[in-house]
């Protein structure tokens, strides 16, 4: 049995994709390589402030990372984020 700390980390990652907006942002990041908040907001049809909040939560859960590119901050999914997104979307598709 995994430790309580490990179980908590897994639960936090799963909760990160439990919100429809965060899941949409993860889909958008999974479909491309990198994107800024302004592009993600346009893709998912939400306000930039809301998308920024949700990207921050994906980063906190270890599912996304950011990198400054000049004045822009670019986001991408981590390997863990891609793997969890694949599992979640595969299971939903099968249901």
PDB file of C-alpha atoms in Angstrom:
ATOM      1  CA  UNK A   1       0.000   0.000   0.000  1.00  0.00           C
ATOM      2  CA  UNK A   2       1.384   3.448  -0.906  1.00  0.00           C
ATOM      3  CA  UNK A   3       2.131   5.881   1.901  1.00  0.00           C
ATOM      4  CA  UNK A   4      -0.445   8.476   2.919  1.00  0.00           C
ATOM      5  CA  UNK A   5       1.813  11.162   1.400  1.00  0.00           C
ATOM      6  CA  UNK A   6       1.870   9.322  -1.949  1.00  0.00           C
ATOM      7  CA  UNK A   7      -1.899   8.800  -1.892  1.00  0.00           C
ATOM      8  CA  UNK A   8      -2.389  12.500  -1.144  1.00  0.00           C
ATOM      9  CA  UNK A   9      -0.189  13.478  -4.105  1.00  0.00           C
ATOM     10  CA  UNK A  10      -2.177  11.186  -6.409  1.00  0.00           C
ATOM     11  CA  UNK A  11      -5.477  12.567  -5.115  1.00  0.00           C
ATOM     12  CA  UNK A  12      -4.270  16.148  -5.629  1.00  0.00           C
ATOM     13  CA  UNK A  13      -3.338  15.371  -9.239  1.00  0.00           C
ATOM     14  CA  UNK A  14      -6.693  13.718  -9.876  1.00  0.00           C
ATOM     15  CA  UNK A  15      -8.538  16.707  -8.360  1.00  0.00           C
ATOM     16  CA  UNK A  16      -6.595  19.018 -10.655  1.00  0.00           C
ATOM     17  CA  UNK A  17      -8.344  17.491 -13.664  1.00  0.00           C
ATOM     18  CA  UNK A  18     -11.750  17.297 -11.952  1.00  0.00           C
ATOM     19  CA  UNK A  19     -12.732  20.824 -13.018  1.00  0.00           C
ATOM     20  CA  UNK A  20     -14.097  21.235 -16.578  1.00  0.00           C
ATOM     21  CA  UNK A  21     -12.072  24.405 -17.237  1.00  0.00           C
ATOM     22  CA  UNK A  22      -8.824  22.831 -16.006  1.00  0.00           C
ATOM     23  CA  UNK A  23      -9.558  19.746 -18.065  1.00  0.00           C
ATOM     24  CA  UNK A  24     -10.148  21.932 -21.136  1.00  0.00           C
ATOM     25  CA  UNK A  25      -6.854  23.730 -20.501  1.00  0.00           C
ATOM     26  CA  UNK A  26      -5.091  20.370 -20.115  1.00  0.00           C
ATOM     27  CA  UNK A  27      -6.653  19.171 -23.390  1.00  0.00           C
ATOM     28  CA  UNK A  28      -5.412  22.326 -25.125  1.00  0.00           C
ATOM     29  CA  UNK A  29      -1.919  21.913 -23.714  1.00  0.00           C
ATOM     30  CA  UNK A  30      -1.954  18.216 -24.583  1.00  0.00           C
ATOM     31  CA  UNK A  31      -2.899  18.971 -28.185  1.00  0.00           C
ATOM     32  CA  UNK A  32       0.027  21.358 -28.635  1.00  0.00           C
ATOM     33  CA  UNK A  33       3.497  21.822 -27.321  1.00  0.00           C
ATOM     34  CA  UNK A  34       3.348  25.108 -25.422  1.00  0.00           C
ATOM     35  CA  UNK A  35       0.890  27.966 -25.063  1.00  0.00           C
ATOM     36  CA  UNK A  36       0.510  31.247 -23.213  1.00  0.00           C
ATOM     37  CA  UNK A  37      -2.508  32.136 -21.092  1.00  0.00           C
ATOM     38  CA  UNK A  38      -3.892  34.445 -23.779  1.00  0.00           C
ATOM     39  CA  UNK A  39      -3.867  31.630 -26.353  1.00  0.00           C
ATOM     40  CA  UNK A  40      -5.287  29.119 -23.875  1.00  0.00           C
ATOM     41  CA  UNK A  41      -8.089  31.550 -22.997  1.00  0.00           C
ATOM     42  CA  UNK A  42      -8.981  31.906 -26.673  1.00  0.00           C
ATOM     43  CA  UNK A  43      -8.858  28.124 -27.247  1.00  0.00           C
ATOM     44  CA  UNK A  44     -11.060  27.194 -24.276  1.00  0.00           C
ATOM     45  CA  UNK A  45     -13.332  30.249 -24.553  1.00  0.00           C
ATOM     46  CA  UNK A  46     -12.743  31.559 -21.026  1.00  0.00           C
ATOM     47  CA  UNK A  47     -11.354  34.797 -19.582  1.00  0.00           C
ATOM     48  CA  UNK A  48      -7.579  35.082 -19.200  1.00  0.00           C
ATOM     49  CA  UNK A  49      -7.779  35.604 -15.424  1.00  0.00           C
ATOM     50  CA  UNK A  50      -9.800  32.404 -15.018  1.00  0.00           C
ATOM     51  CA  UNK A  51      -7.428  30.433 -17.238  1.00  0.00           C
ATOM     52  CA  UNK A  52      -4.437  31.835 -15.375  1.00  0.00           C
ATOM     53  CA  UNK A  53      -5.952  30.643 -12.092  1.00  0.00           C
ATOM     54  CA  UNK A  54      -6.529  27.155 -13.481  1.00  0.00           C
ATOM     55  CA  UNK A  55      -3.074  26.881 -15.054  1.00  0.00           C
ATOM     56  CA  UNK A  56      -1.608  27.808 -11.672  1.00  0.00           C
ATOM     57  CA  UNK A  57      -3.548  24.923 -10.103  1.00  0.00           C
ATOM     58  CA  UNK A  58      -2.269  22.516 -12.767  1.00  0.00           C
ATOM     59  CA  UNK A  59       1.278  23.702 -11.986  1.00  0.00           C
ATOM     60  CA  UNK A  60       0.748  23.278  -8.241  1.00  0.00           C
ATOM     61  CA  UNK A  61      -0.415  19.696  -8.842  1.00  0.00           C
ATOM     62  CA  UNK A  62       2.705  19.019 -10.932  1.00  0.00           C
ATOM     63  CA  UNK A  63       0.735  18.504 -14.148  1.00  0.00           C
ATOM     64  CA  UNK A  64       2.023  21.608 -15.971  1.00  0.00           C
ATOM     65  CA  UNK A  65       5.159  23.722 -15.958  1.00  0.00           C
ATOM     66  CA  UNK A  66       5.921  27.245 -17.103  1.00  0.00           C
ATOM     67  CA  UNK A  67       8.832  28.918 -18.803  1.00  0.00           C
ATOM     68  CA  UNK A  68       9.364  32.595 -19.506  1.00  0.00           C
ATOM     69  CA  UNK A  69       9.876  33.422 -23.172  1.00  0.00           C
ATOM     70  CA  UNK A  70      10.620  37.144 -23.340  1.00  0.00           C
ATOM     71  CA  UNK A  71       7.550  38.888 -21.924  1.00  0.00           C
ATOM     72  CA  UNK A  72       5.380  35.802 -22.319  1.00  0.00           C
ATOM     73  CA  UNK A  73       5.042  32.891 -19.931  1.00  0.00           C
ATOM     74  CA  UNK A  74       4.579  29.656 -21.841  1.00  0.00           C
ATOM     75  CA  UNK A  75       2.936  26.600 -20.318  1.00  0.00           C
ATOM     76  CA  UNK A  76       3.161  22.935 -21.180  1.00  0.00           C
ATOM     77  CA  UNK A  77       2.072  19.673 -19.607  1.00  0.00           C
ATOM     78  CA  UNK A  78       4.603  17.668 -17.668  1.00  0.00           C
ATOM     79  CA  UNK A  79       5.071  13.985 -18.454  1.00  0.00           C
ATOM     80  CA  UNK A  80       2.908  13.240 -15.420  1.00  0.00           C
ATOM     81  CA  UNK A  81       0.246  15.646 -16.724  1.00  0.00           C
ATOM     82  CA  UNK A  82       0.230  14.001 -20.146  1.00  0.00           C
ATOM     83  CA  UNK A  83      -0.010  10.533 -18.616  1.00  0.00           C
ATOM     84  CA  UNK A  84      -2.896  11.480 -16.317  1.00  0.00           C
ATOM     85  CA  UNK A  85      -4.735  13.297 -19.116  1.00  0.00           C
ATOM     86  CA  UNK A  86      -4.388  10.217 -21.306  1.00  0.00           C
ATOM     87  CA  UNK A  87      -5.759   7.939 -18.587  1.00  0.00           C
ATOM     88  CA  UNK A  88      -8.684  10.250 -17.809  1.00  0.00           C
ATOM     89  CA  UNK A  89      -9.637  10.782 -21.429  1.00  0.00           C
ATOM     90  CA  UNK A  90      -9.227   7.120 -22.352  1.00  0.00           C
ATOM     91  CA  UNK A  91     -11.490   5.989 -19.525  1.00  0.00           C
ATOM     92  CA  UNK A  92     -14.131   8.595 -20.391  1.00  0.00           C
ATOM     93  CA  UNK A  93     -14.060   7.551 -24.037  1.00  0.00           C
ATOM     94  CA  UNK A  94     -14.590   3.884 -23.133  1.00  0.00           C
ATOM     95  CA  UNK A  95     -17.566   4.607 -20.856  1.00  0.00           C
TER      96      UNK A  95
END
